[in-house]
mmCIF file of C-alpha atoms in Angstrom:
data_model
loop_
_atom_site.group_PDB
_atom_site.id
_atom_site.type_symbol
_atom_site.label_atom_id
_atom_site.label_comp_id
_atom_site.label_asym_id
_atom_site.label_seq_id
_atom_site.Cartn_x
_atom_site.Cartn_y
_atom_site.Cartn_z
ATOM 1 C CA MET A 29 104.214 78.050 116.948
ATOM 2 C CA ILE A 30 105.693 78.686 113.529
ATOM 3 C CA ASN A 31 102.425 77.349 112.156
ATOM 4 C CA GLU A 32 100.272 80.136 114.061
ATOM 5 C CA ILE A 33 102.720 82.791 112.912
ATOM 6 C CA ILE A 34 102.126 81.853 109.192
ATOM 7 C CA LEU A 35 98.399 80.719 109.251
ATOM 8 C CA MET A 36 97.336 83.798 112.016
ATOM 9 C CA ASN A 37 93.942 81.684 112.228
ATOM 10 C CA GLY A 38 93.029 81.810 109.023
ATOM 11 C CA TYR A 39 93.837 85.582 108.472
ATOM 12 C CA GLY A 40 97.443 84.967 107.301
ATOM 13 C CA ALA A 41 96.990 85.451 103.803
ATOM 14 C CA TYR A 42 95.962 89.334 104.667
ATOM 15 C CA VAL A 43 98.283 89.945 107.314
ATOM 16 C CA TRP A 44 101.357 88.798 105.198
ATOM 17 C CA SER A 45 100.224 90.460 102.526
ATOM 18 C CA ALA A 46 99.810 93.999 103.933
ATOM 19 C CA PHE A 47 102.694 93.576 105.785
ATOM 20 C CA SER A 48 104.806 92.309 102.415
ATOM 21 C CA PHE A 49 103.571 95.172 100.421
ATOM 22 C CA THR A 50 104.420 97.832 102.963
ATOM 23 C CA LEU A 51 108.158 96.325 103.476
ATOM 24 C CA ILE A 52 108.496 96.181 99.459
ATOM 25 C CA SER A 53 106.857 99.508 99.044
ATOM 26 C CA PHE A 54 109.966 100.788 101.233
ATOM 27 C CA VAL A 55 112.625 98.496 99.669
ATOM 28 C CA ALA A 56 111.296 100.229 96.247
ATOM 29 C CA LEU A 57 111.365 103.474 97.514
ATOM 30 C CA TYR A 58 114.817 103.225 99.209
ATOM 31 C CA PHE A 59 116.686 101.922 96.232
ATOM 32 C CA VAL A 60 115.115 104.500 93.458
ATOM 33 C CA THR A 61 115.904 107.661 96.030
ATOM 34 C CA LYS A 62 119.493 106.028 96.551
ATOM 35 C CA LEU A 63 119.853 105.387 92.690
ATOM 36 C CA GLN A 64 118.834 109.174 91.883
ATOM 37 C CA LEU A 65 121.300 110.334 94.600
ATOM 38 C CA SER A 66 124.142 108.370 93.232
ATOM 39 C CA LYS A 67 123.564 109.381 89.876
ATOM 40 C CA GLU A 68 123.796 112.840 90.765
ATOM 41 C CA LYS A 69 126.833 112.594 92.746
ATOM 42 C CA LYS A 70 128.504 110.661 89.507
ATOM 43 C CA LYS A 71 127.199 113.587 87.513
ATOM 44 C CA PHE A 72 128.792 116.036 89.990
ATOM 45 C CA VAL A 73 132.049 114.052 90.096
ATOM 46 C CA ALA A 74 132.261 113.746 86.258
ATOM 47 C CA LYS A 75 131.657 117.933 85.854
ATOM 48 C CA PHE A 76 133.953 118.663 88.567
ATOM 49 C CA GLY A 77 136.407 116.389 86.970
ATOM 50 C CA SER A 78 136.085 118.321 83.436
ATOM 51 C CA LEU A 79 136.609 122.110 85.196
ATOM 52 C CA ASN A 80 140.047 123.652 84.657
ATOM 53 C CA VAL A 81 142.761 124.171 87.489
ATOM 54 C CA GLU A 82 141.147 127.820 88.170
ATOM 55 C CA LYS A 83 137.624 127.140 87.952
ATOM 56 C CA ALA A 84 137.974 123.787 90.496
ATOM 57 C CA LYS A 85 139.706 125.816 92.614
ATOM 58 C CA ILE A 86 136.724 128.388 92.581
ATOM 59 C CA ALA A 87 134.348 125.278 93.201
ATOM 60 C CA ARG A 88 136.767 123.648 95.886
ATOM 61 C CA SER A 89 136.421 127.220 97.844
ATOM 62 C CA GLN A 90 132.759 126.277 98.670
ATOM 63 C CA ASN A 91 131.919 123.820 101.926
ATOM 64 C CA ILE A 92 129.302 121.794 100.331
ATOM 65 C CA ASN A 93 131.089 121.103 97.217
ATOM 66 C CA ARG A 94 133.977 119.524 99.365
ATOM 67 C CA GLU A 95 131.571 117.648 101.147
ATOM 68 C CA ILE A 96 129.826 116.234 97.950
ATOM 69 C CA LEU A 97 133.171 115.027 96.655
ATOM 70 C CA SER A 98 133.982 113.711 100.396
ATOM 71 C CA ASN A 99 131.372 110.827 100.674
ATOM 72 C CA THR A 100 130.891 110.267 96.918
ATOM 73 C CA SER A 101 130.750 106.716 97.845
ATOM 74 C CA LYS A 102 128.378 106.544 100.669
ATOM 75 C CA ILE A 103 124.484 107.017 100.583
ATOM 76 C CA MET B 23 116.617 132.617 112.148
ATOM 77 C CA PHE B 24 116.475 130.614 108.737
ATOM 78 C CA LYS B 25 120.249 131.340 107.965
ATOM 79 C CA HIS B 26 121.389 128.760 110.467
ATOM 80 C CA PHE B 27 119.731 126.402 107.989
ATOM 81 C CA GLU B 28 120.538 127.331 104.849
ATOM 82 C CA PRO B 29 121.574 124.330 102.262
ATOM 83 C CA ASN B 30 125.210 125.059 102.554
ATOM 84 C CA LYS B 31 125.513 125.153 105.872
ATOM 85 C CA ILE B 32 123.405 122.025 106.795
ATOM 86 C CA PHE B 33 124.948 119.519 104.009
ATOM 87 C CA ALA B 34 127.558 118.556 106.108
ATOM 88 C CA ILE B 35 124.804 117.006 108.587
ATOM 89 C CA THR B 36 122.492 115.820 106.058
ATOM 90 C CA SER B 37 124.893 113.986 104.100
ATOM 91 C CA ARG B 38 126.302 111.692 106.981
ATOM 92 C CA ALA B 39 122.669 111.435 108.710
ATOM 93 C CA PRO B 40 120.969 108.991 106.163
ATOM 94 C CA LYS B 41 123.649 106.099 107.290
ATOM 95 C CA TYR B 42 122.933 106.478 111.029
ATOM 96 C CA ILE B 43 119.046 107.224 110.409
ATOM 97 C CA LEU B 44 118.993 103.739 108.575
ATOM 98 C CA PHE B 45 120.689 101.796 110.740
ATOM 99 C CA LEU B 46 118.095 103.197 113.886
ATOM 100 C CA PHE B 47 115.390 102.344 111.107
ATOM 101 C CA ILE B 48 116.060 98.868 111.087
ATOM 102 C CA VAL B 49 116.940 98.397 114.811
ATOM 103 C CA VAL B 50 113.299 99.978 115.103
ATOM 104 C CA LEU B 51 111.282 98.041 112.534
ATOM 105 C CA THR B 52 112.883 94.735 113.580
ATOM 106 C CA ILE B 53 111.372 95.263 117.547
ATOM 107 C CA GLY B 54 108.213 96.994 115.782
ATOM 108 C CA LEU B 55 107.845 93.643 113.311
ATOM 109 C CA THR B 56 108.305 91.531 115.845
ATOM 110 C CA GLU B 57 106.109 92.997 118.704
ATOM 111 C CA ALA B 58 103.400 93.637 115.890
ATOM 112 C CA LEU B 59 103.532 90.011 114.167
ATOM 113 C CA ILE B 60 104.322 87.807 117.029
ATOM 114 C CA LEU B 61 104.081 89.473 120.791
ATOM 115 C CA SER B 62 101.155 91.581 120.685
ATOM 116 C CA PRO B 63 97.754 89.885 121.354
ATOM 117 C CA GLU B 64 94.793 89.101 118.740
ATOM 118 C CA ASP B 65 91.904 90.927 119.050
ATOM 119 C CA TYR B 66 88.359 89.420 120.298
ATOM 120 C CA LYS B 67 86.440 90.071 117.413
ATOM 121 C CA GLN B 68 89.001 90.273 114.564
ATOM 122 C CA SER B 69 91.064 87.690 115.726
ATOM 123 C CA ASP B 70 94.528 88.228 113.773
ATOM 124 C CA ALA B 71 93.431 90.463 110.973
ATOM 125 C CA VAL B 72 94.118 93.290 113.800
ATOM 126 C CA ARG B 73 97.425 92.916 113.171
ATOM 127 C CA ILE B 74 97.099 94.879 109.908
ATOM 128 C CA MET B 75 96.087 97.940 111.922
ATOM 129 C CA TYR B 76 100.070 98.019 112.542
ATOM 130 C CA VAL B 77 100.978 99.079 109.273
ATOM 131 C CA HIS B 78 97.741 100.630 108.308
ATOM 132 C CA VAL B 79 97.359 102.930 110.557
ATOM 133 C CA PRO B 80 101.140 104.391 111.192
ATOM 134 C CA ALA B 81 101.194 104.884 107.269
ATOM 135 C CA ALA B 82 97.822 106.741 107.301
ATOM 136 C CA TRP B 83 99.120 108.963 110.362
ATOM 137 C CA ILE B 84 102.315 109.616 108.461
ATOM 138 C CA SER B 85 101.009 110.652 104.837
ATOM 139 C CA LEU B 86 98.460 113.238 106.833
ATOM 140 C CA GLY B 87 101.057 114.667 108.541
ATOM 141 C CA THR B 88 103.526 114.975 105.777
ATOM 142 C CA PHE B 89 101.070 116.436 103.597
ATOM 143 C CA SER B 90 100.151 119.047 106.502
ATOM 144 C CA SER B 91 103.991 119.798 106.511
ATOM 145 C CA LEU B 92 103.864 120.508 102.742
ATOM 146 C CA ALA B 93 100.902 122.614 102.969
ATOM 147 C CA LEU B 94 102.776 124.373 106.222
ATOM 148 C CA LEU B 95 106.151 124.963 104.440
ATOM 149 C CA SER B 96 104.147 126.347 101.241
ATOM 150 C CA VAL B 97 102.274 128.645 103.385
ATOM 151 C CA GLY B 98 106.086 129.591 104.968
ATOM 152 C CA SER B 99 107.620 129.738 101.152
ATOM 153 C CA PHE B 100 105.097 132.390 100.340
ATOM 154 C CA VAL B 101 105.277 134.449 103.453
ATOM 155 C CA PHE B 102 109.489 134.719 104.021
ATOM 156 C CA LYS B 103 110.410 133.947 100.476
ATOM 157 C CA ASN B 104 112.750 131.406 101.688
ATOM 158 C CA LYS B 105 113.492 128.831 98.946
ATOM 159 C CA ASN B 106 114.854 126.261 101.111
ATOM 160 C CA PHE B 107 111.105 125.753 101.967
ATOM 161 C CA ALA B 108 110.395 124.499 98.536
ATOM 162 C CA LEU B 109 113.249 122.195 98.343
ATOM 163 C CA ILE B 110 112.139 120.563 101.921
ATOM 164 C CA SER B 111 108.506 120.304 100.821
ATOM 165 C CA LYS B 112 109.671 118.726 97.040
ATOM 166 C CA SER B 113 111.849 116.417 99.533
ATOM 167 C CA LEU B 114 109.155 115.310 101.505
ATOM 168 C CA ALA B 115 106.338 114.534 99.006
ATOM 169 C CA PRO B 116 107.707 110.988 97.883
ATOM 170 C CA ALA B 117 107.232 109.598 101.294
ATOM 171 C CA GLY B 118 104.229 110.865 102.028
ATOM 172 C CA PHE B 119 102.993 109.552 98.590
ATOM 173 C CA ILE B 120 104.158 105.998 99.098
ATOM 174 C CA PHE B 121 102.578 106.105 102.730
ATOM 175 C CA ASN B 122 99.093 107.292 101.484
ATOM 176 C CA ILE B 123 99.335 104.339 99.198
ATOM 177 C CA ILE B 124 100.471 102.047 101.643
ATOM 178 C CA ALA B 125 97.305 102.926 103.807
ATOM 179 C CA LEU B 126 94.790 102.675 100.841
ATOM 180 C CA VAL B 127 96.283 99.480 99.570
ATOM 181 C CA THR B 128 96.674 97.418 103.243
ATOM 182 C CA GLY B 129 93.080 99.180 104.039
ATOM 183 C CA SER B 130 91.673 97.392 101.237
ATOM 184 C CA ILE B 131 93.492 94.230 102.477
ATOM 185 C CA TRP B 132 92.420 94.654 105.883
ATOM 186 C CA GLY B 133 88.500 95.630 104.722
ATOM 187 C CA LYS B 134 88.279 92.180 103.000
ATOM 188 C CA PRO B 135 88.387 89.751 106.287
ATOM 189 C CA THR B 136 86.677 92.870 108.380
ATOM 190 C CA TRP B 137 84.161 94.241 106.079
ATOM 191 C CA GLY B 138 83.655 91.431 103.392
ATOM 192 C CA THR B 139 84.797 93.935 100.762
ATOM 193 C CA TRP B 140 88.170 95.330 99.237
ATOM 194 C CA TRP B 141 86.778 98.724 98.754
ATOM 195 C CA ALA B 142 83.680 100.846 99.707
ATOM 196 C CA TRP B 143 83.093 104.641 98.301
ATOM 197 C CA ASP B 144 83.236 105.256 102.435
ATOM 198 C CA ALA B 145 84.062 108.698 103.510
ATOM 199 C CA ARG B 146 87.642 108.139 105.155
ATOM 200 C CA ILE B 147 88.658 105.737 102.331
ATOM 201 C CA THR B 148 87.642 108.294 99.870
ATOM 202 C CA SER B 149 89.099 110.955 101.391
ATOM 203 C CA MET B 150 92.419 109.243 101.499
ATOM 204 C CA LEU B 151 92.009 108.576 97.888
ATOM 205 C CA ILE B 152 91.739 112.591 97.429
ATOM 206 C CA LEU B 153 94.974 113.163 99.264
ATOM 207 C CA ALA B 154 96.849 110.393 97.331
ATOM 208 C CA LEU B 155 95.225 112.426 93.926
ATOM 209 C CA PHE B 156 96.729 115.461 95.512
ATOM 210 C CA TYR B 157 100.057 113.982 96.510
ATOM 211 C CA GLY B 158 100.036 113.073 92.797
ATOM 212 C CA MET B 159 99.359 116.242 91.386
ATOM 213 C CA TYR B 160 101.957 117.769 93.432
ATOM 214 C CA LEU B 161 104.705 115.085 92.254
ATOM 215 C CA LEU B 162 103.762 115.871 88.664
ATOM 216 C CA ALA B 163 103.720 119.167 88.708
ATOM 217 C CA TRP B 164 107.319 119.181 89.820
ATOM 218 C CA ARG B 165 108.145 117.286 86.857
ATOM 219 C CA ILE B 166 105.901 119.090 84.319
ATOM 220 C CA TYR B 167 106.848 122.811 85.117
ATOM 221 C CA GLU B 168 110.272 124.082 84.404
ATOM 222 C CA ASP B 169 110.047 127.497 85.374
ATOM 223 C CA LYS B 170 111.346 127.561 89.036
ATOM 224 C CA GLU B 171 108.979 130.296 89.946
ATOM 225 C CA GLN B 172 105.908 129.160 88.438
ATOM 226 C CA VAL B 173 106.333 125.447 90.011
ATOM 227 C CA VAL B 174 106.768 126.716 93.567
ATOM 228 C CA LYS B 175 103.698 128.678 92.902
ATOM 229 C CA VAL B 176 101.587 125.987 91.336
ATOM 230 C CA THR B 177 103.018 123.215 93.837
ATOM 231 C CA SER B 178 102.341 125.481 96.798
ATOM 232 C CA MET B 179 98.944 126.011 95.778
ATOM 233 C CA ILE B 180 98.452 122.538 95.405
ATOM 234 C CA ALA B 181 99.548 121.903 98.708
ATOM 235 C CA ILE B 182 97.278 124.543 100.613
ATOM 236 C CA LEU B 183 94.213 123.496 98.513
ATOM 237 C CA GLY B 184 94.721 119.721 99.564
ATOM 238 C CA VAL B 185 95.389 120.415 103.308
ATOM 239 C CA ILE B 186 91.236 121.320 103.505
ATOM 240 C CA ASN B 187 91.192 117.596 102.697
ATOM 241 C CA VAL B 188 93.116 116.990 106.009
ATOM 242 C CA PRO B 189 90.463 117.679 108.561
ATOM 243 C CA ILE B 190 87.613 116.335 106.619
ATOM 244 C CA ILE B 191 89.652 113.120 106.797
ATOM 245 C CA LYS B 192 90.082 113.139 110.239
ATOM 246 C CA TYR B 193 86.764 114.011 111.147
ATOM 247 C CA SER B 194 85.168 111.773 108.887
ATOM 248 C CA VAL B 195 84.532 109.218 111.132
ATOM 249 C CA ASP B 196 82.518 111.556 113.227
ATOM 250 C CA TRP B 197 80.718 113.331 110.474
ATOM 251 C CA TRP B 198 79.365 110.812 108.573
ATOM 252 C CA ASN B 199 78.005 107.353 108.702
ATOM 253 C CA THR B 200 81.123 105.239 107.504
ATOM 254 C CA LEU B 201 82.117 101.849 107.694
ATOM 255 C CA HIS B 202 85.625 103.320 110.005
ATOM 256 C CA GLN B 203 85.462 102.902 113.386
ATOM 257 C CA PRO B 204 85.635 106.375 115.430
ATOM 258 C CA PRO B 205 89.466 106.939 116.898
ATOM 259 C CA SER B 206 90.594 104.881 119.462
ATOM 260 C CA ILE B 207 93.449 106.994 119.988
ATOM 261 C CA SER B 208 93.206 110.735 121.271
ATOM 262 C CA ILE B 209 95.708 113.048 122.614
ATOM 263 C CA LEU B 210 93.182 114.687 124.632
ATOM 264 C CA SER B 211 90.774 111.905 126.224
ATOM 265 C CA ASN B 212 91.486 108.253 127.217
ATOM 266 C CA ASN B 213 92.411 105.729 124.631
ATOM 267 C CA SER B 214 90.019 102.880 124.191
ATOM 268 C CA ILE B 215 92.745 100.871 122.720
ATOM 269 C CA HIS B 216 94.900 98.534 125.333
ATOM 270 C CA VAL B 217 98.260 99.107 125.902
ATOM 271 C CA SER B 218 99.412 95.682 124.537
ATOM 272 C CA MET B 219 98.047 97.224 121.234
ATOM 273 C CA LEU B 220 99.183 100.450 121.294
ATOM 274 C CA ILE B 221 103.006 99.848 122.188
ATOM 275 C CA PRO B 222 103.314 98.343 119.022
ATOM 276 C CA LEU B 223 101.328 100.508 117.488
ATOM 277 C CA VAL B 224 103.833 103.427 118.640
ATOM 278 C CA ILE B 225 106.932 101.599 117.961
ATOM 279 C CA MET B 226 105.813 100.865 114.166
ATOM 280 C CA THR B 227 104.687 104.608 114.194
ATOM 281 C CA ALA B 228 108.338 105.689 115.294
ATOM 282 C CA ALA B 229 109.888 103.167 112.477
ATOM 283 C CA PHE B 230 107.928 104.736 109.443
ATOM 284 C CA ALA B 231 108.931 108.010 110.559
ATOM 285 C CA LEU B 232 112.508 106.981 110.905
ATOM 286 C CA PHE B 233 111.766 105.940 107.150
ATOM 287 C CA SER B 234 110.017 108.854 106.030
ATOM 288 C CA VAL B 235 113.202 111.130 107.528
ATOM 289 C CA LEU B 236 115.551 108.697 105.706
ATOM 290 C CA ILE B 237 114.119 109.259 102.389
ATOM 291 C CA PHE B 238 113.502 112.890 103.150
ATOM 292 C CA LEU B 239 117.336 113.456 103.803
ATOM 293 C CA MET B 240 118.449 111.198 100.489
ATOM 294 C CA LYS B 241 115.816 113.469 98.302
ATOM 295 C CA TYR B 242 116.821 116.332 99.922
ATOM 296 C CA ASN B 243 120.606 115.582 99.149
ATOM 297 C CA THR B 244 119.585 114.764 95.706
ATOM 298 C CA GLU B 245 117.839 118.022 94.957
ATOM 299 C CA LEU B 246 120.808 120.120 96.665
ATOM 300 C CA ILE B 247 123.702 118.232 94.491
ATOM 301 C CA LYS B 248 121.454 118.993 91.438
ATOM 302 C CA ILE B 249 121.438 122.788 92.115
ATOM 303 C CA LYS B 250 125.444 122.629 92.750
ATOM 304 C CA ASN B 251 125.667 120.640 89.167
ATOM 305 C CA LYS B 252 123.757 123.394 87.775
ATOM 306 C CA GLY B 253 126.371 125.623 89.466
ATOM 307 C CA LEU B 254 129.211 123.837 88.021
ATOM 308 C CA ASP B 255 127.707 124.594 84.687
ATOM 309 C CA ARG B 256 127.741 128.400 85.210
ATOM 310 C CA LEU B 257 131.291 128.391 86.187
#
């Protein structure tokens, strides 16, 4: 059974390489995108931390800024 | 109507959605892979090589659909002068490009056992390659141009010009003598594909669509945070 799945009647190399290429592309794109997102989030947190009290209060008044700060550890 | 979809209003949803989409994607992909690699039958002519169809065809569909959306959103950004349309287009493009590359590479791998060659300048393959070039130009333009208005104009032009290629890809098998077979799946007429092969194809398409949505949301959130970062500089 396992041999049949691996060999695929002699087409195993083609089938598995096509599926592997697809899955590797998915993983690569996912991690590159995730890296870019966390980079921007870190930048945002650092900039927010450097604001003085007054400016931080203004920035915090926007919902979207609060949302970014609230999920910095997530995707 | 577009006011309800302003980035500031929908960020609460777009920032939380990826983890749920990722979970759903993994579940659907697992079912799809089991169906495609183990449960679905082999083809009477192509034998097990037919299984490549389950990654090749959905990838091609999603890349075509994504490019059509880019063009539609580009027209929308011209007509409604809505900046969010450009942001959505920019976030959609990377996944579309990757699916285009997957379609080309898996098609090439499928070509070897079925046609005896890795590559042929066949009408459909060539037009898919042209689509990849348009995707490449679109993504490059966002990196090259710094002026916001200019980049929106240039990328919109690329998307609108490139979409002319979409019907060429679709009908290339009817208009020219190509190595590709005519379409086996049609919404308007009967499908020539057996249901035992159609089910894994549909499940894999759903998985690929979910992945595309996942990448789109992550990219969209990245772009929004980038804008907010600039906003903090201006405070």
